[in-house]
Structure formats: structure tokens, C-alpha cells
Amino acid sequence: GVTFVETMVNLMEHELSGRTLGWRPNDIIVGRFTDNINNYQLGVLEALRFTTLRLKDSLTRMGDADAYDPDLESALNLLMNRATLFWFPSAEGSYREAVDHLKRFLVKLQNGQRHFYYRSDNLLLLLSTYRDLLGNVNRNLIRQDIGWLDSDDYFYYAKGVAHVYIEILKVVRVGFQNQLALTLDAVAILDELLHELWIAEQVDPWLVLNSGPDSFFANHRANLNAP
């Protein structure tokens, strides 16, 4: 559980502080010229929103009667702020505050004040939530009505989602190993899933093309959608 939350913190902190020029979607000057990074960060953000939701609702609660952790509630609410907000509050200000709340929750986990429940139903809920977001990503990767100028937006958004998935599911692969072992081939299936996400991360064209299925040139959205 500690590693799970640490991974979430590290993923968001990288986009806020570890990347050159930090958070881009609300940058009124530089952000206009870096739409690939902007959309990648939006994908990271959306995947972390879904992850935080599951962390708050199920992974850290014994059942429906168990109280929500206030730091996780605050973190989720702050991550829901619009990514393009420039001030009052700025997007990065809200997200940094959300990270602070995740860090406070992390201390509670380390001190035994809160718990992370390794149950099969919690794992299924996390995977189901990820599937729902992936369905939307898939739809935009295979749509035929997207023009050349918008194609790279969906491509890099999908890459951002995939990046969060692979980092979180690597932690899940270790933390939920006992639960996975109870289901035939579950470990092998998760390993294959991680491998496909790794392939998706490696798709990194110099220029995102949007050609038709029978074209001489590539359709990089379709190439990314395959894994």
C-alpha cells in the first residue's frame, strides 16, 4: 500500500516539477506550442484521478460502513480541478496540494493509522475502473473522423494513460500476488498486460501520422491501439 501511494505521488510530482517547464495545459504561452506534452499530461492526470477514486472508495476501506479518509477525499477533489486553470486557483497549485494530501495519507499508512486492503474484490474494482477509462481511450484511437491536426492529441493522451497504468500495475503485480495466485493464469495474464503496456510506451514516432488503413503511410493511433 505504501509503494502504491508513493508511485501515485511520484507520477504526479514528475509532471508538476520533474518535467522541464512543469505543468503545460494551462501555460498561455509555451503551452500553445507543446500540445503533445499537454495531452500526455492530461492522460496522466485522468488515470491518476481514476486511481485516487479507487484508493479512496475501496482499497483503503473495509466496507461501505468504513469512513472515507479525509486526505484522500481532499486529494480527489483537488485533482478534479480543471487542468487548464491559470489562477484562482492554478491547476498546478491544486495538484500540488492534492499531492500533499496523498503524502499525509502515506504517513498514516506507515504509522498504521490507515490500512490498504489486499482483497480480490478491490483488485477487480481497480481493473474494472481502468477498463472503463481504457474504453474511452480505445474509442478515440480507432475513430475515423479525427483529422490530422487532432490525431496526435489522442495519441499522446493515450500514452499518458498507459504510463500510469504500467507503473501502478507493476506495484499491483507484487502487492496482490497472493490474490492473483488464487485464479488460474491470473499472473500470466497480468504479465501479458504489462508487456502490452510496455509496447505502447515504446511507440514514439517522430511525427504522428493519421493515414488510412490501406495507406502507404502509418496510422499511429491504430498502431498504439493494438497493444
PDB file of C-alpha atoms in Angstrom:
ATOM      1  CA  GLY A   1       0.000   0.000   0.000  1.00  0.00           C
ATOM      2  CA  VAL A   2       2.844   2.380   0.805  1.00  0.00           C
ATOM      3  CA  THR A   3       4.503   1.693  -2.543  1.00  0.00           C
ATOM      4  CA  PHE A   4       1.152   2.097  -4.316  1.00  0.00           C
ATOM      5  CA  VAL A   5       0.643   5.603  -2.924  1.00  0.00           C
ATOM      6  CA  GLU A   6       4.322   6.529  -3.343  1.00  0.00           C
ATOM      7  CA  THR A   7       4.028   5.619  -7.025  1.00  0.00           C
ATOM      8  CA  MET A   8       0.998   7.887  -7.416  1.00  0.00           C
ATOM      9  CA  VAL A   9       2.865  10.740  -5.735  1.00  0.00           C
ATOM     10  CA  ASN A  10       5.956  10.249  -7.896  1.00  0.00           C
ATOM     11  CA  LEU A  11       3.923  10.159 -11.116  1.00  0.00           C
ATOM     12  CA  MET A  12       2.186  13.454 -10.365  1.00  0.00           C
ATOM     13  CA  GLU A  13       5.253  15.177  -8.952  1.00  0.00           C
ATOM     14  CA  HIS A  14       7.177  14.366 -12.118  1.00  0.00           C
ATOM     15  CA  GLU A  15       4.599  16.168 -14.258  1.00  0.00           C
ATOM     16  CA  LEU A  16       4.487  19.146 -11.893  1.00  0.00           C
ATOM     17  CA  SER A  17       8.164  19.591 -11.070  1.00  0.00           C
ATOM     18  CA  GLY A  18      10.321  16.929 -12.722  1.00  0.00           C
ATOM     19  CA  ARG A  19       9.483  17.850 -16.302  1.00  0.00           C
ATOM     20  CA  THR A  20      11.021  20.920 -17.922  1.00  0.00           C
ATOM     21  CA  LEU A  21       8.595  23.863 -17.575  1.00  0.00           C
ATOM     22  CA  GLY A  22       6.318  21.730 -15.390  1.00  0.00           C
ATOM     23  CA  TRP A  23       2.571  21.615 -15.974  1.00  0.00           C
ATOM     24  CA  ARG A  24       1.769  22.665 -19.542  1.00  0.00           C
ATOM     25  CA  PRO A  25      -2.003  22.526 -20.266  1.00  0.00           C
ATOM     26  CA  ASN A  26      -2.610  25.899 -18.562  1.00  0.00           C
ATOM     27  CA  ASP A  27       0.504  27.616 -19.907  1.00  0.00           C
ATOM     28  CA  ILE A  28      -0.787  30.508 -22.002  1.00  0.00           C
ATOM     29  CA  ILE A  29       2.475  30.970 -23.917  1.00  0.00           C
ATOM     30  CA  VAL A  30       4.687  27.855 -24.012  1.00  0.00           C
ATOM     31  CA  GLY A  31       1.708  25.512 -23.748  1.00  0.00           C
ATOM     32  CA  ARG A  32       0.423  26.641 -27.125  1.00  0.00           C
ATOM     33  CA  PHE A  33       3.442  25.044 -28.795  1.00  0.00           C
ATOM     34  CA  THR A  34       3.743  21.837 -26.739  1.00  0.00           C
ATOM     35  CA  ASP A  35       0.403  20.128 -27.301  1.00  0.00           C
ATOM     36  CA  ASN A  36       1.965  16.665 -27.309  1.00  0.00           C
ATOM     37  CA  ILE A  37       3.211  17.050 -23.740  1.00  0.00           C
ATOM     38  CA  ASN A  38      -0.008  18.835 -22.773  1.00  0.00           C
ATOM     39  CA  ASN A  39      -2.126  15.879 -23.836  1.00  0.00           C
ATOM     40  CA  TYR A  40       0.281  13.348 -22.338  1.00  0.00           C
ATOM     41  CA  GLN A  41      -0.085  15.150 -19.001  1.00  0.00           C
ATOM     42  CA  LEU A  42      -3.869  15.147 -19.366  1.00  0.00           C
ATOM     43  CA  GLY A  43      -3.721  11.365 -19.808  1.00  0.00           C
ATOM     44  CA  VAL A  44      -1.567  11.012 -16.701  1.00  0.00           C
ATOM     45  CA  LEU A  45      -3.963  13.218 -14.757  1.00  0.00           C
ATOM     46  CA  GLU A  46      -7.080  11.319 -15.793  1.00  0.00           C
ATOM     47  CA  ALA A  47      -5.548   7.935 -14.959  1.00  0.00           C
ATOM     48  CA  LEU A  48      -4.464   9.251 -11.549  1.00  0.00           C
ATOM     49  CA  ARG A  49      -7.959  10.594 -10.914  1.00  0.00           C
ATOM     50  CA  PHE A  50      -9.381   7.109 -11.508  1.00  0.00           C
ATOM     51  CA  THR A  51      -6.682   5.568  -9.315  1.00  0.00           C
ATOM     52  CA  THR A  52      -7.334   8.020  -6.481  1.00  0.00           C
ATOM     53  CA  LEU A  53     -11.057   7.272  -6.697  1.00  0.00           C
ATOM     54  CA  ARG A  54     -10.421   3.567  -6.198  1.00  0.00           C
ATOM     55  CA  LEU A  55      -7.901   4.261  -3.434  1.00  0.00           C
ATOM     56  CA  LYS A  56     -10.483   6.373  -1.599  1.00  0.00           C
ATOM     57  CA  ASP A  57     -13.571   4.230  -2.191  1.00  0.00           C
ATOM     58  CA  SER A  58     -12.359   0.645  -1.881  1.00  0.00           C
ATOM     59  CA  LEU A  59      -8.643  -0.041  -1.485  1.00  0.00           C
ATOM     60  CA  THR A  60      -8.467   1.709   1.908  1.00  0.00           C
ATOM     61  CA  ARG A  61     -11.914   0.792   3.299  1.00  0.00           C
ATOM     62  CA  MET A  62     -13.024  -2.455   4.909  1.00  0.00           C
ATOM     63  CA  GLY A  63     -16.581  -1.996   3.691  1.00  0.00           C
ATOM     64  CA  ASP A  64     -19.344   0.519   2.936  1.00  0.00           C
ATOM     65  CA  ALA A  65     -19.668   1.408   6.624  1.00  0.00           C
ATOM     66  CA  ASP A  66     -15.989   2.312   6.893  1.00  0.00           C
ATOM     67  CA  ALA A  67     -15.348   6.079   6.843  1.00  0.00           C
ATOM     68  CA  TYR A  68     -13.584   7.768   3.942  1.00  0.00           C
ATOM     69  CA  ASP A  69     -10.159   9.153   4.702  1.00  0.00           C
ATOM     70  CA  PRO A  70     -10.403  12.984   4.620  1.00  0.00           C
ATOM     71  CA  ASP A  71      -6.985  13.392   2.975  1.00  0.00           C
ATOM     72  CA  LEU A  72      -7.999  11.081   0.131  1.00  0.00           C
ATOM     73  CA  GLU A  73     -11.276  12.947  -0.272  1.00  0.00           C
ATOM     74  CA  SER A  74      -9.389  16.243  -0.473  1.00  0.00           C
ATOM     75  CA  ALA A  75      -6.816  14.801  -2.890  1.00  0.00           C
ATOM     76  CA  LEU A  76      -9.525  13.560  -5.257  1.00  0.00           C
ATOM     77  CA  ASN A  77     -11.444  16.838  -5.145  1.00  0.00           C
ATOM     78  CA  LEU A  78      -8.291  18.822  -5.923  1.00  0.00           C
ATOM     79  CA  LEU A  79      -7.288  16.520  -8.794  1.00  0.00           C
ATOM     80  CA  MET A  80     -10.744  17.106 -10.279  1.00  0.00           C
ATOM     81  CA  ASN A  81      -9.968  20.801 -10.795  1.00  0.00           C
ATOM     82  CA  ARG A  82      -9.680  21.777 -14.451  1.00  0.00           C
ATOM     83  CA  ALA A  83      -6.241  21.179 -15.932  1.00  0.00           C
ATOM     84  CA  THR A  84      -6.306  24.478 -17.829  1.00  0.00           C
ATOM     85  CA  LEU A  85      -6.941  26.768 -14.845  1.00  0.00           C
ATOM     86  CA  PHE A  86      -4.335  29.521 -14.819  1.00  0.00           C
ATOM     87  CA  TRP A  87      -5.159  31.007 -11.397  1.00  0.00           C
ATOM     88  CA  PHE A  88      -7.769  31.260  -8.629  1.00  0.00           C
ATOM     89  CA  PRO A  89      -6.549  28.524  -8.183  1.00  0.00           C
ATOM     90  CA  SER A  90      -3.979  27.442 -10.740  1.00  0.00           C
ATOM     91  CA  ALA A  91      -4.114  23.828 -11.887  1.00  0.00           C
ATOM     92  CA  GLU A  92      -0.610  23.066 -10.654  1.00  0.00           C
ATOM     93  CA  GLY A  93      -1.380  24.693  -7.303  1.00  0.00           C
ATOM     94  CA  SER A  94      -4.394  22.405  -6.855  1.00  0.00           C
ATOM     95  CA  TYR A  95      -2.467  19.325  -7.920  1.00  0.00           C
ATOM     96  CA  ARG A  96       0.466  20.101  -5.632  1.00  0.00           C
ATOM     97  CA  GLU A  97      -1.985  20.413  -2.772  1.00  0.00           C
ATOM     98  CA  ALA A  98      -3.508  17.071  -3.801  1.00  0.00           C
ATOM     99  CA  VAL A  99      -0.032  15.502  -3.676  1.00  0.00           C
ATOM    100  CA  ASP A 100       0.437  16.945  -0.181  1.00  0.00           C
ATOM    101  CA  HIS A 101      -2.767  15.218   0.937  1.00  0.00           C
ATOM    102  CA  LEU A 102      -1.561  11.938  -0.571  1.00  0.00           C
ATOM    103  CA  LYS A 103       1.678  12.319   1.358  1.00  0.00           C
ATOM    104  CA  ARG A 104      -0.271  12.880   4.591  1.00  0.00           C
ATOM    105  CA  PHE A 105      -2.239   9.727   3.890  1.00  0.00           C
ATOM    106  CA  LEU A 106       1.048   7.938   3.239  1.00  0.00           C
ATOM    107  CA  VAL A 107       2.238   8.829   6.739  1.00  0.00           C
ATOM    108  CA  LYS A 108      -0.980   7.377   8.151  1.00  0.00           C
ATOM    109  CA  LEU A 109      -0.347   4.140   6.263  1.00  0.00           C
ATOM    110  CA  GLN A 110       3.204   3.955   7.565  1.00  0.00           C
ATOM    111  CA  ASN A 111       2.028   4.584  11.128  1.00  0.00           C
ATOM    112  CA  GLY A 112      -0.748   2.007  10.955  1.00  0.00           C
ATOM    113  CA  GLN A 113      -3.493   4.632  11.324  1.00  0.00           C
ATOM    114  CA  ARG A 114      -4.899   3.608   7.960  1.00  0.00           C
ATOM    115  CA  HIS A 115      -4.801   0.356   6.036  1.00  0.00           C
ATOM    116  CA  PHE A 116      -4.550  -0.849   2.440  1.00  0.00           C
ATOM    117  CA  TYR A 117      -6.704  -3.922   1.875  1.00  0.00           C
ATOM    118  CA  TYR A 118      -5.324  -6.591  -0.445  1.00  0.00           C
ATOM    119  CA  ARG A 119      -8.609  -8.233  -1.381  1.00  0.00           C
ATOM    120  CA  SER A 120      -9.626  -9.785  -4.668  1.00  0.00           C
ATOM    121  CA  ASP A 121     -12.762  -7.630  -4.895  1.00  0.00           C
ATOM    122  CA  ASN A 122     -10.623  -4.491  -4.537  1.00  0.00           C
ATOM    123  CA  LEU A 123      -8.338  -5.662  -7.326  1.00  0.00           C
ATOM    124  CA  LEU A 124     -11.335  -6.360  -9.560  1.00  0.00           C
ATOM    125  CA  LEU A 125     -12.754  -2.888  -8.876  1.00  0.00           C
ATOM    126  CA  LEU A 126      -9.423  -1.253  -9.758  1.00  0.00           C
ATOM    127  CA  LEU A 127      -9.132  -3.218 -13.007  1.00  0.00           C
ATOM    128  CA  SER A 128     -12.772  -2.507 -13.860  1.00  0.00           C
ATOM    129  CA  THR A 129     -12.206   1.215 -13.353  1.00  0.00           C
ATOM    130  CA  TYR A 130      -9.102   1.098 -15.537  1.00  0.00           C
ATOM    131  CA  ARG A 131     -11.057  -0.791 -18.193  1.00  0.00           C
ATOM    132  CA  ASP A 132     -13.701   1.950 -18.272  1.00  0.00           C
ATOM    133  CA  LEU A 133     -11.117   4.667 -18.959  1.00  0.00           C
ATOM    134  CA  LEU A 134      -9.338   2.448 -21.466  1.00  0.00           C
ATOM    135  CA  GLY A 135     -12.609   2.008 -23.353  1.00  0.00           C
ATOM    136  CA  ASN A 136     -12.767   5.751 -23.936  1.00  0.00           C
ATOM    137  CA  VAL A 137      -9.099   5.814 -24.971  1.00  0.00           C
ATOM    138  CA  ASN A 138      -9.693   2.948 -27.378  1.00  0.00           C
ATOM    139  CA  ARG A 139     -12.652   4.702 -28.984  1.00  0.00           C
ATOM    140  CA  ASN A 140     -10.586   7.788 -29.759  1.00  0.00           C
ATOM    141  CA  LEU A 141      -7.699   5.746 -31.135  1.00  0.00           C
ATOM    142  CA  ILE A 142      -9.874   3.961 -33.686  1.00  0.00           C
ATOM    143  CA  ARG A 143     -12.245   6.785 -34.695  1.00  0.00           C
ATOM    144  CA  GLN A 144     -12.135   7.580 -38.408  1.00  0.00           C
ATOM    145  CA  ASP A 145     -13.480  11.134 -38.154  1.00  0.00           C
ATOM    146  CA  ILE A 146     -10.386  12.632 -36.470  1.00  0.00           C
ATOM    147  CA  GLY A 147      -8.310  14.979 -38.593  1.00  0.00           C
ATOM    148  CA  TRP A 148      -4.550  15.091 -38.931  1.00  0.00           C
ATOM    149  CA  LEU A 149      -4.184  18.082 -36.627  1.00  0.00           C
ATOM    150  CA  ASP A 150      -6.046  16.374 -33.771  1.00  0.00           C
ATOM    151  CA  SER A 151      -4.681  12.863 -34.172  1.00  0.00           C
ATOM    152  CA  ASP A 152      -1.556  13.468 -32.086  1.00  0.00           C
ATOM    153  CA  ASP A 153      -3.680  14.835 -29.207  1.00  0.00           C
ATOM    154  CA  TYR A 154      -5.429  11.485 -28.749  1.00  0.00           C
ATOM    155  CA  PHE A 155      -2.188   9.601 -29.347  1.00  0.00           C
ATOM    156  CA  TYR A 156      -0.294  11.334 -26.545  1.00  0.00           C
ATOM    157  CA  TYR A 157      -3.272  11.301 -24.191  1.00  0.00           C
ATOM    158  CA  ALA A 158      -3.353   7.517 -24.569  1.00  0.00           C
ATOM    159  CA  LYS A 159       0.391   7.377 -23.897  1.00  0.00           C
ATOM    160  CA  GLY A 160      -0.113   9.275 -20.638  1.00  0.00           C
ATOM    161  CA  VAL A 161      -2.816   6.858 -19.514  1.00  0.00           C
ATOM    162  CA  ALA A 162      -0.649   3.858 -20.412  1.00  0.00           C
ATOM    163  CA  HIS A 163       2.278   5.282 -18.432  1.00  0.00           C
ATOM    164  CA  VAL A 164       0.239   5.467 -15.225  1.00  0.00           C
ATOM    165  CA  TYR A 165      -1.266   2.031 -15.793  1.00  0.00           C
ATOM    166  CA  ILE A 166       2.065   0.296 -16.210  1.00  0.00           C
ATOM    167  CA  GLU A 167       3.601   1.923 -13.127  1.00  0.00           C
ATOM    168  CA  ILE A 168       0.588   1.204 -10.891  1.00  0.00           C
ATOM    169  CA  LEU A 169       0.058  -2.333 -12.178  1.00  0.00           C
ATOM    170  CA  LYS A 170       3.720  -3.201 -11.584  1.00  0.00           C
ATOM    171  CA  VAL A 171       3.021  -2.454  -7.927  1.00  0.00           C
ATOM    172  CA  VAL A 172      -0.231  -4.437  -8.079  1.00  0.00           C
ATOM    173  CA  ARG A 173       1.680  -7.396  -9.580  1.00  0.00           C
ATOM    174  CA  VAL A 174       3.705  -7.642  -6.353  1.00  0.00           C
ATOM    175  CA  GLY A 175       1.203  -6.469  -3.734  1.00  0.00           C
ATOM    176  CA  PHE A 176      -1.677  -8.664  -4.911  1.00  0.00           C
ATOM    177  CA  GLN A 177       0.420 -11.724  -5.742  1.00  0.00           C
ATOM    178  CA  ASN A 178      -1.441 -13.935  -3.235  1.00  0.00           C
ATOM    179  CA  GLN A 179      -4.831 -12.932  -4.655  1.00  0.00           C
ATOM    180  CA  LEU A 180      -3.613 -13.413  -8.222  1.00  0.00           C
ATOM    181  CA  ALA A 181      -2.310 -16.873  -7.360  1.00  0.00           C
ATOM    182  CA  LEU A 182      -5.845 -17.989  -6.457  1.00  0.00           C
ATOM    183  CA  THR A 183      -7.043 -17.638 -10.067  1.00  0.00           C
ATOM    184  CA  LEU A 184      -5.732 -19.834 -12.860  1.00  0.00           C
ATOM    185  CA  ASP A 185      -3.352 -17.954 -15.200  1.00  0.00           C
ATOM    186  CA  ALA A 186      -4.045 -14.584 -13.490  1.00  0.00           C
ATOM    187  CA  VAL A 187      -0.334 -13.867 -13.012  1.00  0.00           C
ATOM    188  CA  ALA A 188       0.422 -14.732 -16.636  1.00  0.00           C
ATOM    189  CA  ILE A 189      -2.459 -12.539 -17.825  1.00  0.00           C
ATOM    190  CA  LEU A 190      -1.251  -9.575 -15.778  1.00  0.00           C
ATOM    191  CA  ASP A 191       2.289 -10.107 -17.064  1.00  0.00           C
ATOM    192  CA  GLU A 192       0.963 -10.043 -20.630  1.00  0.00           C
ATOM    193  CA  LEU A 193      -0.988  -6.885 -19.832  1.00  0.00           C
ATOM    194  CA  LEU A 194       2.177  -5.226 -18.519  1.00  0.00           C
ATOM    195  CA  HIS A 195       4.062  -6.339 -21.615  1.00  0.00           C
ATOM    196  CA  GLU A 196       1.437  -4.780 -23.918  1.00  0.00           C
ATOM    197  CA  LEU A 197       1.552  -1.534 -21.940  1.00  0.00           C
ATOM    198  CA  TRP A 198       5.331  -1.560 -22.275  1.00  0.00           C
ATOM    199  CA  ILE A 199       4.954  -1.916 -26.045  1.00  0.00           C
ATOM    200  CA  ALA A 200       2.553   1.053 -26.023  1.00  0.00           C
ATOM    201  CA  GLU A 201       5.145   3.128 -24.179  1.00  0.00           C
ATOM    202  CA  GLN A 202       7.746   2.305 -26.828  1.00  0.00           C
ATOM    203  CA  VAL A 203       5.608   3.642 -29.702  1.00  0.00           C
ATOM    204  CA  ASP A 204       7.272   7.034 -30.131  1.00  0.00           C
ATOM    205  CA  PRO A 205       7.124   8.325 -33.734  1.00  0.00           C
ATOM    206  CA  TRP A 206       8.920  11.488 -34.746  1.00  0.00           C
ATOM    207  CA  LEU A 207       5.674  12.641 -36.358  1.00  0.00           C
ATOM    208  CA  VAL A 208       2.217  11.212 -35.615  1.00  0.00           C
ATOM    209  CA  LEU A 209       0.623  10.255 -38.924  1.00  0.00           C
ATOM    210  CA  ASN A 210      -3.080   9.701 -39.496  1.00  0.00           C
ATOM    211  CA  SER A 211      -3.196   7.756 -42.745  1.00  0.00           C
ATOM    212  CA  GLY A 212      -5.910   5.289 -43.687  1.00  0.00           C
ATOM    213  CA  PRO A 213      -5.704   1.542 -43.023  1.00  0.00           C
ATOM    214  CA  ASP A 214      -4.617   0.794 -46.602  1.00  0.00           C
ATOM    215  CA  SER A 215      -2.263   3.750 -46.969  1.00  0.00           C
ATOM    216  CA  PHE A 216       1.450   3.569 -47.726  1.00  0.00           C
ATOM    217  CA  PHE A 217       1.970   5.691 -44.576  1.00  0.00           C
ATOM    218  CA  ALA A 218       1.248   4.737 -40.974  1.00  0.00           C
ATOM    219  CA  ASN A 219      -1.745   5.433 -38.785  1.00  0.00           C
ATOM    220  CA  HIS A 220      -0.040   5.825 -35.421  1.00  0.00           C
ATOM    221  CA  ARG A 221      -3.271   5.937 -33.439  1.00  0.00           C
ATOM    222  CA  ALA A 222      -4.107   2.480 -34.760  1.00  0.00           C
ATOM    223  CA  ASN A 223      -0.558   1.303 -34.096  1.00  0.00           C
ATOM    224  CA  LEU A 224      -0.842   2.433 -30.483  1.00  0.00           C
ATOM    225  CA  ASN A 225      -4.320   0.991 -30.115  1.00  0.00           C
ATOM    226  CA  ALA A 226      -3.132  -2.515 -30.995  1.00  0.00           C
ATOM    227  CA  PRO A 227      -1.295  -3.122 -27.694  1.00  0.00           C
TER     228      PRO A 227
END
